[in-house]
Amino acid sequence: MDWIALGEQILIVIYTFALVMVSIYGLHRYVLMYLYYRHRHKKPYKAGRFEQLPPVTIQLPMYNEQFVAERIIQKACQIDYPRDKLQIQVLDDSTDGTTEIAARAVERAKSEGFDIELIHRDNRLGYKAGALANGLKSAKGEFIAIFDADFVPPSGIIKKCIDYFTDPKVCVVQTRWDHINRSDSLLTQSQAIYLDGHFVIEHVARNRSGRFMCFNGTAGIWRKSAIIDAGGWQHDTLTEDMDLSYRAQLKGWKFVFLPEITTPAELPPEMNAFKAQQFRWTKGGAQTAMKVLPRVLLSKVPLKAKVEAMFQLTCFSVHFYVLILISLLFPVMYIRASNAAIYSPWRMAFDLVVFALATISANVFYIASQYELFRDWRSVLKYLPFLMGLGVGICLSNTKALLEALFGKQSEFVRTPKFGAGTANYHHLRKVSKEVAKPSKRKNKRYILPALEFILGIYMTICSVVCVLNPRYFLAAPFMIIFAIGFFYVSILTLYGLSVARRQSAKPAGVKQRS
């Protein structure tokens, strides 16, 4: 048996499988865009108006949010809603000075006549889901508005949303996220484009075409009875919002998404914070898929909802397929080019065209979202190569998250550090805060992943040079270069963040940071 030939065939099979899967998920973006343009005019309507506004509870979950805790409490108190119908719960699990800051803000609000309370837990049982469930026990409102600590809700948000609940089937009204620090850096601009695509295209396409959508964990309002009916907040996944969303919709509850109503928030300004957020979303998404996807497929919901749920709940697997694909792209090309029996420039070109079409779908998707928001598609063009590179650059980290979910490895809910975007000391806090990359108990392990990402950057660079020098591989050169830049960008900024955190943690306890 020719073991070398067998190994080559196995590599080609694995590569082809990954190529097909990446292409399927890439082509699905075209489906979402089709659904968006077909159904975007089906705006939700209010079944009626409340003659008497119903009681509402605002929940503000927070954990070590000392830079934004006071602001979100103040913003919650500025929401335009009758005080006798409004309750505010500050759900604090903090272990730093946040509790004292929040307590002072709560006392000031109480003195001004607000029904507000600080509910502090000495443990993080269930993390955010546990805090929300604990607050729900004493929530007086018929409806529950949830805002994470870094959000800045507009004063009229509840009044603009509340009448949609006159339809007794509606359980959630979700608003669109806006971005306080969109223009801060290349990283925040890229994240804003990613999220705009999710909110502008995906949410509208799913919600208005009769498919399932997800509550985004914040900047929305729930019907309290729907939370209870769906089984309440559960913490066996890291994406409790996605989990509850699917359980509620399987019970027959309806979602309303209002893209015209925006709630600004802070984007992670640092690479470690961004990767931590993506890691949590990827792992939690995979956990939710394993938990609820079988129920969806066995339910009596329409076939179109089942198909879309399968794509939505498994979309995080693309990171794994992308990692396989880029790792094997050059070896497979070399095998085919060096084997006269299987070499065909047309076949290689076909592979690249299929991959390019799947990749282009993402570019078209994000261009469409920016055009719908700003009527401007040209400005986003300059970011497209970087968007592709950044997406590839985090695929190793997200693959790790996916594998941890599949193998049942438990991990804590790692909060995304907040620095108070829009405040005077925001840029200073970004530089000095230890929260950028909180040191772990096993310090050396923190460097393994960025080191592997850097090695992948070197590998992609070597592949790029070979592709440029060899006409047979020239079509692949642009992709290789973009992938190399993505891995280097992600790994270098990760290592820089770890270095900053190490220096800060090494400072004497008496050295204080400016506030």
Short mmCIF file of C-alpha atoms in Angstrom, two decimals:
data_model
loop_
_atom_site.label_atom_id
_atom_site.label_comp_id
_atom_site.label_asym_id
_atom_site.label_seq_id
_atom_site.Cartn_x
_atom_site.Cartn_y
_atom_site.Cartn_z
CA MET A 1 0.00 0.00 0.00
CA ASP A 2 1.27 3.44 -0.93
CA TRP A 3 0.87 5.21 2.42
CA ILE A 4 1.99 8.55 1.00
CA ALA A 5 -0.66 8.46 -1.70
CA LEU A 6 -3.27 7.42 0.88
CA GLY A 7 -2.26 10.31 3.15
CA GLU A 8 -2.53 12.73 0.25
CA GLN A 9 -6.00 11.47 -0.59
CA ILE A 10 -7.11 11.84 3.03
CA LEU A 11 -5.85 15.43 3.08
CA ILE A 12 -7.73 16.20 -0.12
CA VAL A 13 -10.94 14.67 1.26
CA ILE A 14 -10.68 16.68 4.51
CA TYR A 15 -9.87 19.84 2.57
CA THR A 16 -12.80 19.31 0.19
CA PHE A 17 -15.18 18.74 3.09
CA ALA A 18 -14.04 21.96 4.81
CA LEU A 19 -14.31 23.86 1.51
CA VAL A 20 -17.87 22.63 0.99
CA MET A 21 -18.92 23.53 4.54
CA VAL A 22 -17.40 27.03 4.40
CA SER A 23 -19.08 27.55 1.05
CA ILE A 24 -22.49 26.40 2.34
CA TYR A 25 -22.38 28.83 5.26
CA GLY A 26 -21.06 31.55 2.96
CA LEU A 27 -23.86 31.01 0.47
CA HIS A 28 -26.35 31.13 3.35
CA ARG A 29 -25.53 34.82 3.69
CA TYR A 30 -27.02 35.33 0.26
CA VAL A 31 -30.19 33.63 1.53
CA LEU A 32 -30.33 36.05 4.47
CA MET A 33 -29.90 39.01 2.15
CA TYR A 34 -32.66 37.69 -0.10
CA LEU A 35 -34.96 37.31 2.91
CA TYR A 36 -34.04 40.80 4.09
CA TYR A 37 -34.86 42.52 0.81
CA ARG A 38 -38.01 40.47 0.35
CA HIS A 39 -39.43 41.07 3.84
CA ARG A 40 -37.86 44.34 5.05
CA HIS A 41 -41.07 46.28 4.38
CA LYS A 42 -43.11 44.05 6.71
CA LYS A 43 -42.64 46.32 9.69
CA PRO A 44 -44.13 45.18 12.99
CA TYR A 45 -47.27 46.94 14.10
CA LYS A 46 -48.77 47.71 17.45
CA ALA A 47 -51.95 45.75 18.12
CA GLY A 48 -53.17 48.64 20.27
CA ARG A 49 -52.14 51.05 22.99
CA PHE A 50 -52.08 50.66 26.75
CA GLU A 51 -54.65 52.97 28.30
CA GLN A 52 -52.73 52.68 31.54
CA LEU A 53 -48.99 52.06 31.21
CA PRO A 54 -48.04 48.72 32.79
CA PRO A 55 -45.40 48.40 35.54
CA VAL A 56 -41.87 47.85 34.25
CA THR A 57 -38.75 46.62 36.02
CA ILE A 58 -35.36 47.68 34.69
CA GLN A 59 -32.59 45.19 35.46
CA LEU A 60 -28.97 46.34 35.32
CA PRO A 61 -26.69 43.29 35.66
CA MET A 62 -23.08 44.15 36.44
CA TYR A 63 -19.83 42.54 37.55
CA ASN A 64 -16.77 44.68 38.28
CA GLU A 65 -18.02 47.60 36.18
CA GLN A 66 -16.46 50.45 38.16
CA PHE A 67 -15.95 52.66 35.07
CA VAL A 68 -19.55 52.48 33.85
CA ALA A 69 -21.70 51.52 36.87
CA GLU A 70 -22.65 55.05 37.85
CA ARG A 71 -23.45 56.07 34.27
CA ILE A 72 -25.87 53.21 33.58
CA ILE A 73 -27.71 53.84 36.87
CA GLN A 74 -28.05 57.53 36.01
CA LYS A 75 -29.24 56.69 32.48
CA ALA A 76 -31.81 54.24 33.84
CA CYS A 77 -33.18 56.98 36.10
CA GLN A 78 -33.44 59.33 33.13
CA ILE A 79 -35.74 57.00 31.21
CA ASP A 80 -39.06 58.68 30.56
CA TYR A 81 -41.63 56.50 32.33
CA PRO A 82 -44.00 57.15 35.25
CA ARG A 83 -42.06 56.70 38.48
CA ASP A 84 -44.90 54.90 40.17
CA LYS A 85 -44.77 52.29 37.39
CA LEU A 86 -40.98 51.93 37.26
CA GLN A 87 -38.69 49.75 39.37
CA ILE A 88 -34.91 49.64 38.90
CA GLN A 89 -32.81 46.69 40.07
CA VAL A 90 -29.02 46.96 40.13
CA LEU A 91 -27.94 43.31 40.02
CA ASP A 92 -24.37 43.47 41.27
CA ASP A 93 -22.02 40.49 41.60
CA SER A 94 -18.89 42.63 41.85
CA THR A 95 -15.77 41.86 43.84
CA ASP A 96 -14.06 45.24 43.35
CA GLY A 97 -15.04 48.83 44.10
CA THR A 98 -18.09 48.69 41.82
CA THR A 99 -20.42 47.83 44.69
CA GLU A 100 -19.55 51.02 46.59
CA ILE A 101 -19.92 53.15 43.44
CA ALA A 102 -23.28 51.55 42.65
CA ALA A 103 -24.46 51.88 46.24
CA ARG A 104 -23.80 55.63 46.24
CA ALA A 105 -25.60 56.06 42.91
CA VAL A 106 -28.55 54.02 44.17
CA GLU A 107 -28.82 56.09 47.36
CA ARG A 108 -28.85 59.32 45.34
CA ALA A 109 -31.60 57.94 43.11
CA LYS A 110 -33.61 56.84 46.15
CA SER A 111 -33.38 60.33 47.61
CA GLU A 112 -34.86 61.62 44.35
CA GLY A 113 -37.86 59.34 44.71
CA PHE A 114 -36.94 56.39 42.47
CA ASP A 115 -37.96 52.84 43.33
CA ILE A 116 -34.45 51.43 43.04
CA GLU A 117 -32.52 48.75 44.90
CA LEU A 118 -29.04 47.28 44.86
CA ILE A 119 -29.11 43.49 44.94
CA HIS A 120 -25.58 42.32 45.67
CA ARG A 121 -24.62 38.65 45.60
CA ASP A 122 -21.53 37.31 47.35
CA ASN A 123 -21.18 34.59 44.71
CA ARG A 124 -21.55 34.41 40.93
CA LEU A 125 -23.74 31.34 40.87
CA GLY A 126 -25.11 31.14 37.34
CA TYR A 127 -23.20 34.29 36.38
CA LYS A 128 -25.38 36.77 34.48
CA ALA A 129 -28.25 34.30 34.11
CA GLY A 130 -28.13 33.67 37.86
CA ALA A 131 -28.21 37.39 38.61
CA LEU A 132 -31.20 37.95 36.29
CA ALA A 133 -33.06 34.99 37.78
CA ASN A 134 -32.36 36.21 41.29
CA GLY A 135 -33.64 39.69 40.46
CA LEU A 136 -36.75 38.27 38.83
CA LYS A 137 -37.88 36.89 42.20
CA SER A 138 -38.52 40.41 43.51
CA ALA A 139 -39.31 42.13 40.21
CA LYS A 140 -42.58 44.07 40.46
CA GLY A 141 -42.91 44.81 36.75
CA GLU A 142 -45.07 42.97 34.28
CA PHE A 143 -42.28 43.65 31.80
CA ILE A 144 -38.50 43.42 32.31
CA ALA A 145 -36.13 45.80 30.52
CA ILE A 146 -32.49 44.65 30.57
CA PHE A 147 -29.44 46.86 29.97
CA ASP A 148 -25.83 45.77 30.38
CA ALA A 149 -23.60 48.19 32.25
CA ASP A 150 -21.86 49.65 29.19
CA PHE A 151 -25.11 50.58 27.43
CA VAL A 152 -26.58 54.07 27.29
CA PRO A 153 -30.35 53.65 26.86
CA PRO A 154 -32.20 56.63 25.37
CA SER A 155 -34.83 58.23 27.57
CA GLY A 156 -37.78 57.25 25.40
CA ILE A 157 -36.89 53.62 24.83
CA ILE A 158 -39.57 52.00 27.01
CA LYS A 159 -42.43 54.18 25.80
CA LYS A 160 -41.45 53.48 22.19
CA CYS A 161 -41.47 49.73 22.77
CA ILE A 162 -44.15 49.03 25.35
CA ASP A 163 -47.25 49.18 23.13
CA TYR A 164 -46.02 46.26 21.02
CA PHE A 165 -46.84 44.12 24.04
CA THR A 166 -50.54 44.80 23.54
CA ASP A 167 -50.28 41.70 21.35
CA PRO A 168 -50.48 38.97 24.03
CA LYS A 169 -48.26 36.67 21.95
CA VAL A 170 -45.28 39.07 22.00
CA CYS A 171 -42.67 38.17 24.59
CA VAL A 172 -39.67 40.31 23.55
CA VAL A 173 -39.04 43.66 21.93
CA GLN A 174 -35.39 43.93 20.90
CA THR A 175 -33.74 47.21 19.87
CA ARG A 176 -30.67 47.60 17.69
CA TRP A 177 -27.24 48.15 19.19
CA ASP A 178 -25.40 51.30 18.24
CA HIS A 179 -21.72 51.89 18.99
CA ILE A 180 -20.32 54.72 21.10
CA ASN A 181 -16.71 54.10 20.07
CA ARG A 182 -17.24 52.93 16.48
CA SER A 183 -14.52 55.21 15.09
CA ASP A 184 -11.99 54.65 17.84
CA SER A 185 -9.72 52.24 15.97
CA LEU A 186 -9.55 49.75 13.15
CA LEU A 187 -10.62 47.03 15.60
CA THR A 188 -13.73 48.85 16.86
CA GLN A 189 -14.70 49.92 13.34
CA SER A 190 -14.49 46.30 12.21
CA GLN A 191 -16.57 45.09 15.14
CA ALA A 192 -19.19 47.72 14.39
CA ILE A 193 -19.47 46.46 10.81
CA TYR A 194 -19.76 42.86 12.02
CA LEU A 195 -22.55 43.74 14.45
CA ASP A 196 -24.33 45.99 11.95
CA GLY A 197 -24.59 43.02 9.61
CA HIS A 198 -26.05 40.92 12.41
CA PHE A 199 -28.63 43.48 13.50
CA VAL A 200 -29.54 45.13 10.22
CA ILE A 201 -29.64 42.12 7.88
CA GLU A 202 -29.87 38.95 9.97
CA HIS A 203 -32.38 40.07 12.59
CA VAL A 204 -34.71 41.72 10.10
CA ALA A 205 -34.50 38.79 7.68
CA ARG A 206 -35.31 36.21 10.35
CA ASN A 207 -37.86 38.16 12.32
CA ARG A 208 -39.95 39.42 9.40
CA SER A 209 -39.86 36.17 7.42
CA GLY A 210 -41.35 34.04 10.20
CA ARG A 211 -38.10 32.45 11.38
CA PHE A 212 -36.63 32.36 14.88
CA MET A 213 -34.39 35.19 16.07
CA CYS A 214 -32.53 35.73 19.31
CA PHE A 215 -32.65 38.22 22.12
CA ASN A 216 -29.18 39.77 22.38
CA GLY A 217 -28.93 39.73 26.16
CA THR A 218 -29.46 43.46 26.55
CA ALA A 219 -31.19 46.54 25.08
CA GLY A 220 -34.55 44.81 25.02
CA ILE A 221 -37.71 44.21 27.03
CA TRP A 222 -39.17 40.84 28.08
CA ARG A 223 -42.64 39.92 29.19
CA LYS A 224 -42.08 38.49 32.67
CA SER A 225 -44.68 35.75 32.28
CA ALA A 226 -42.97 34.59 29.07
CA ILE A 227 -39.64 34.18 30.87
CA ILE A 228 -41.34 32.02 33.48
CA ASP A 229 -43.36 30.08 30.90
CA ALA A 230 -40.21 29.25 28.89
CA GLY A 231 -38.44 27.84 31.94
CA GLY A 232 -36.70 30.96 33.26
CA TRP A 233 -33.07 32.01 33.01
CA GLN A 234 -30.83 28.93 32.94
CA HIS A 235 -27.06 28.93 33.25
CA ASP A 236 -26.00 25.65 31.69
CA THR A 237 -24.79 27.59 28.63
CA LEU A 238 -22.72 30.77 28.32
CA THR A 239 -25.34 32.34 26.06
CA GLU A 240 -28.37 32.36 28.33
CA ASP A 241 -30.08 34.88 26.03
CA MET A 242 -29.96 32.59 22.98
CA ASP A 243 -31.06 29.61 25.07
CA LEU A 244 -34.11 31.39 26.53
CA SER A 245 -34.99 32.87 23.13
CA TYR A 246 -35.32 29.46 21.53
CA ARG A 247 -37.20 27.96 24.45
CA ALA A 248 -39.69 30.85 24.37
CA GLN A 249 -40.26 30.63 20.61
CA LEU A 250 -40.75 26.87 20.84
CA LYS A 251 -43.55 27.70 23.29
CA GLY A 252 -45.20 29.87 20.63
CA TRP A 253 -44.09 33.31 21.81
CA LYS A 254 -43.36 36.03 19.24
CA PHE A 255 -40.40 38.39 18.96
CA VAL A 256 -40.44 41.98 17.73
CA PHE A 257 -37.26 43.61 16.42
CA LEU A 258 -37.14 47.40 16.01
CA PRO A 259 -34.00 48.39 14.05
CA GLU A 260 -35.02 52.04 14.01
CA ILE A 261 -34.68 52.25 17.82
CA THR A 262 -31.03 52.17 18.84
CA THR A 263 -29.29 51.71 22.17
CA PRO A 264 -25.63 52.79 22.12
CA ALA A 265 -22.98 50.64 23.79
CA GLU A 266 -19.23 50.23 24.06
CA LEU A 267 -17.33 47.93 21.73
CA PRO A 268 -14.33 46.06 23.21
CA PRO A 269 -11.41 48.36 22.39
CA GLU A 270 -8.70 45.78 23.11
CA MET A 271 -7.89 42.53 21.31
CA ASN A 272 -7.99 40.36 24.44
CA ALA A 273 -11.38 41.77 25.37
CA PHE A 274 -12.68 41.20 21.84
CA LYS A 275 -11.37 37.62 21.77
CA ALA A 276 -12.85 36.89 25.19
CA GLN A 277 -16.24 38.09 23.98
CA GLN A 278 -16.02 36.06 20.77
CA PHE A 279 -14.86 33.01 22.72
CA ARG A 280 -17.87 33.24 25.04
CA TRP A 281 -20.31 33.72 22.17
CA THR A 282 -18.83 30.80 20.23
CA LYS A 283 -18.73 28.40 23.14
CA GLY A 284 -22.15 29.45 24.40
CA GLY A 285 -23.61 29.18 20.90
CA ALA A 286 -22.29 25.63 20.55
CA GLN A 287 -23.64 24.70 23.99
CA THR A 288 -27.05 26.13 23.07
CA ALA A 289 -27.04 24.23 19.77
CA MET A 290 -26.46 20.93 21.56
CA LYS A 291 -29.16 21.79 24.08
CA VAL A 292 -32.02 23.13 21.96
CA LEU A 293 -31.39 22.18 18.31
CA PRO A 294 -32.74 18.63 18.74
CA ARG A 295 -35.91 20.10 20.28
CA VAL A 296 -36.30 22.49 17.36
CA LEU A 297 -35.85 19.76 14.74
CA LEU A 298 -38.36 17.49 16.51
CA SER A 299 -40.89 20.27 17.08
CA LYS A 300 -43.88 21.21 14.93
CA VAL A 301 -42.51 24.58 13.88
CA PRO A 302 -42.42 25.26 10.09
CA LEU A 303 -39.62 23.68 8.07
CA LYS A 304 -38.20 27.10 7.15
CA ALA A 305 -37.77 27.88 10.86
CA LYS A 306 -36.02 24.55 11.45
CA VAL A 307 -33.59 25.06 8.58
CA GLU A 308 -32.75 28.60 9.63
CA ALA A 309 -32.35 27.51 13.27
CA MET A 310 -29.88 24.88 12.16
CA PHE A 311 -27.79 27.49 10.35
CA GLN A 312 -28.03 30.02 13.17
CA LEU A 313 -27.19 27.60 15.97
CA THR A 314 -24.31 25.93 14.13
CA CYS A 315 -22.80 28.98 12.41
CA PHE A 316 -19.94 29.07 14.92
CA SER A 317 -18.62 25.81 13.47
CA VAL A 318 -17.40 27.83 10.48
CA HIS A 319 -14.34 28.84 12.53
CA PHE A 320 -13.32 25.18 12.70
CA TYR A 321 -13.81 24.65 8.97
CA VAL A 322 -11.91 27.84 8.15
CA LEU A 323 -8.97 26.72 10.30
CA ILE A 324 -8.85 23.38 8.48
CA LEU A 325 -9.22 25.04 5.11
CA ILE A 326 -6.47 27.60 5.46
CA SER A 327 -4.14 25.03 7.03
CA LEU A 328 -4.60 22.61 4.13
CA LEU A 329 -5.08 25.05 1.26
CA PHE A 330 -1.42 25.18 0.25
CA PRO A 331 -0.55 21.48 0.92
CA VAL A 332 -3.51 20.37 -1.20
CA MET A 333 -2.55 22.76 -3.98
CA TYR A 334 1.01 21.41 -3.85
CA ILE A 335 -0.18 17.79 -3.92
CA ARG A 336 -2.35 18.44 -6.95
CA ALA A 337 0.30 20.45 -8.76
CA SER A 338 3.02 17.87 -8.16
CA ASN A 339 0.87 14.88 -9.13
CA ALA A 340 0.36 14.74 -12.87
CA ALA A 341 -2.48 12.25 -12.46
CA ILE A 342 -4.64 14.62 -10.48
CA TYR A 343 -3.24 18.01 -11.42
CA SER A 344 -5.59 20.30 -13.22
CA PRO A 345 -5.27 24.07 -13.22
CA TRP A 346 -9.01 24.22 -13.84
CA ARG A 347 -9.69 22.18 -10.72
CA MET A 348 -7.46 24.40 -8.63
CA ALA A 349 -9.11 27.46 -10.12
CA PHE A 350 -12.53 25.97 -9.38
CA ASP A 351 -11.62 25.47 -5.70
CA LEU A 352 -10.44 29.04 -5.43
CA VAL A 353 -13.54 30.38 -7.19
CA VAL A 354 -15.84 28.43 -4.84
CA PHE A 355 -13.89 29.72 -1.83
CA ALA A 356 -13.90 33.25 -3.21
CA LEU A 357 -17.66 33.19 -3.80
CA ALA A 358 -18.23 32.12 -0.21
CA THR A 359 -15.87 34.85 0.98
CA ILE A 360 -17.39 37.48 -1.28
CA SER A 361 -20.79 36.69 0.21
CA ALA A 362 -19.54 38.04 3.54
CA ASN A 363 -18.26 41.19 1.84
CA VAL A 364 -21.56 41.77 0.03
CA PHE A 365 -23.40 41.10 3.29
CA TYR A 366 -21.50 43.79 5.19
CA ILE A 367 -21.64 46.27 2.31
CA ALA A 368 -25.42 45.83 2.27
CA SER A 369 -25.71 46.50 6.01
CA GLN A 370 -23.67 49.69 5.78
CA TYR A 371 -25.68 50.89 2.80
CA GLU A 372 -28.96 50.23 4.62
CA LEU A 373 -27.74 52.15 7.67
CA PHE A 374 -25.82 55.02 6.14
CA ARG A 375 -26.65 54.91 2.42
CA ASP A 376 -22.92 54.57 1.89
CA TRP A 377 -21.26 51.44 0.55
CA ARG A 378 -17.97 52.91 -0.64
CA SER A 379 -16.58 53.71 2.80
CA VAL A 380 -16.75 50.08 3.90
CA LEU A 381 -14.72 48.83 0.94
CA LYS A 382 -11.43 49.77 2.55
CA TYR A 383 -12.26 47.62 5.57
CA LEU A 384 -13.18 44.45 3.67
CA PRO A 385 -9.69 42.88 3.48
CA PHE A 386 -9.20 43.56 7.16
CA LEU A 387 -12.61 42.13 8.05
CA MET A 388 -11.62 38.92 6.29
CA GLY A 389 -8.21 38.87 7.96
CA LEU A 390 -9.63 39.53 11.43
CA GLY A 391 -12.24 36.81 10.97
CA VAL A 392 -9.53 34.33 10.05
CA GLY A 393 -7.19 35.59 12.77
CA ILE A 394 -9.57 34.63 15.58
CA CYS A 395 -10.54 31.25 14.10
CA LEU A 396 -7.99 29.39 16.25
CA SER A 397 -9.31 30.90 19.49
CA ASN A 398 -12.91 30.27 18.46
CA THR A 399 -12.11 26.71 17.42
CA LYS A 400 -10.81 26.14 20.94
CA ALA A 401 -14.10 27.50 22.30
CA LEU A 402 -16.06 25.20 20.00
CA LEU A 403 -14.08 22.12 21.04
CA GLU A 404 -14.48 22.97 24.73
CA ALA A 405 -18.25 23.08 24.23
CA LEU A 406 -18.33 19.81 22.30
CA PHE A 407 -16.27 17.99 24.93
CA GLY A 408 -18.23 19.47 27.83
CA LYS A 409 -15.43 21.50 29.40
CA GLN A 410 -16.93 23.98 31.84
CA SER A 411 -15.63 27.53 32.14
CA GLU A 412 -16.70 30.70 33.87
CA PHE A 413 -18.59 33.55 32.25
CA VAL A 414 -15.72 35.90 31.40
CA ARG A 415 -17.05 39.44 31.29
CA THR A 416 -15.99 41.80 28.54
CA PRO A 417 -13.99 44.64 30.17
CA LYS A 418 -15.64 48.06 29.98
CA PHE A 419 -13.78 51.36 30.10
CA GLY A 420 -16.53 53.96 29.84
CA ALA A 421 -16.41 54.87 26.16
CA GLY A 422 -17.42 58.48 25.65
CA THR A 423 -16.08 59.65 29.02
CA ALA A 424 -13.11 61.95 29.50
CA ASN A 425 -10.83 59.31 31.03
CA TYR A 426 -11.76 56.52 28.59
CA HIS A 427 -8.51 56.44 26.59
CA HIS A 428 -6.38 56.60 29.73
CA LEU A 429 -8.24 53.74 31.37
CA ARG A 430 -7.78 51.61 28.28
CA LYS A 431 -4.05 51.94 28.66
CA VAL A 432 -3.69 51.24 32.36
CA SER A 433 -6.49 48.86 33.26
CA LYS A 434 -5.56 45.35 34.38
CA GLU A 435 -8.88 44.15 33.04
CA VAL A 436 -7.55 44.16 29.46
CA ALA A 437 -6.15 40.68 30.04
CA LYS A 438 -6.69 39.48 33.57
CA PRO A 439 -3.83 37.20 34.62
CA SER A 440 -4.82 33.57 35.04
CA LYS A 441 -3.58 31.07 37.59
CA ARG A 442 -1.55 29.33 34.89
CA LYS A 443 0.30 32.29 33.46
CA ASN A 444 2.35 30.43 30.85
CA LYS A 445 -0.75 28.91 29.24
CA ARG A 446 -1.98 32.37 28.31
CA TYR A 447 0.80 32.64 25.74
CA ILE A 448 0.25 29.32 23.97
CA LEU A 449 -2.69 30.42 21.83
CA PRO A 450 -1.22 33.75 20.59
CA ALA A 451 2.07 31.93 19.92
CA LEU A 452 0.23 29.42 17.74
CA GLU A 453 -1.54 32.29 15.99
CA PHE A 454 1.82 33.92 15.30
CA ILE A 455 3.17 30.63 13.92
CA LEU A 456 0.16 30.42 11.62
CA GLY A 457 0.99 33.96 10.48
CA ILE A 458 4.53 32.82 9.59
CA TYR A 459 3.13 29.78 7.79
CA MET A 460 0.74 31.94 5.78
CA THR A 461 3.60 34.32 4.94
CA ILE A 462 5.72 31.47 3.57
CA CYS A 463 2.74 30.24 1.56
CA SER A 464 2.21 33.78 0.24
CA VAL A 465 5.79 34.02 -1.00
CA VAL A 466 5.58 30.62 -2.72
CA CYS A 467 2.28 31.57 -4.36
CA VAL A 468 3.67 34.87 -5.64
CA LEU A 469 6.77 33.18 -7.10
CA ASN A 470 4.95 30.24 -8.70
CA PRO A 471 2.42 31.01 -11.46
CA ARG A 472 0.55 27.80 -10.67
CA TYR A 473 -0.43 29.11 -7.22
CA PHE A 474 -0.67 32.80 -8.04
CA LEU A 475 -4.47 32.97 -7.71
CA ALA A 476 -4.20 31.98 -4.05
CA ALA A 477 -1.64 34.66 -3.17
CA PRO A 478 -4.09 37.46 -2.20
CA PHE A 479 -5.91 35.15 0.23
CA MET A 480 -2.65 33.93 1.78
CA ILE A 481 -1.46 37.51 2.32
CA ILE A 482 -4.74 38.55 3.97
CA PHE A 483 -4.67 35.46 6.21
CA ALA A 484 -1.07 36.20 7.25
CA ILE A 485 -1.93 39.79 8.15
CA GLY A 486 -4.95 38.59 10.15
CA PHE A 487 -2.97 36.10 12.23
CA PHE A 488 -0.14 38.55 12.87
CA TYR A 489 -2.55 41.34 13.86
CA VAL A 490 -4.49 39.17 16.29
CA SER A 491 -1.45 37.46 17.84
CA ILE A 492 0.66 40.60 18.26
CA LEU A 493 -2.14 42.63 19.85
CA THR A 494 -2.96 39.68 22.12
CA LEU A 495 0.64 39.42 23.28
CA TYR A 496 0.80 43.18 23.76
CA GLY A 497 -2.31 43.09 25.94
CA LEU A 498 -0.87 40.28 28.03
CA SER A 499 2.35 42.25 28.44
CA VAL A 500 0.44 45.33 29.63
CA ALA A 501 -1.54 43.24 32.10
CA ARG A 502 1.62 41.62 33.45
CA ARG A 503 3.33 44.98 34.00
CA GLN A 504 0.28 46.39 35.75
CA SER A 505 -0.13 43.34 38.00
CA ALA A 506 3.56 43.64 38.96
CA LYS A 507 3.09 47.19 40.30
CA PRO A 508 3.17 47.63 44.10
CA ALA A 509 -0.24 47.55 45.76
CA GLY A 510 0.12 51.17 46.76
CA VAL A 511 0.36 52.41 43.19
CA LYS A 512 -3.06 53.69 42.14
CA GLN A 513 -4.37 54.34 38.66
CA ARG A 514 -5.89 57.69 37.83
CA SER A 515 -9.68 57.86 37.98
#
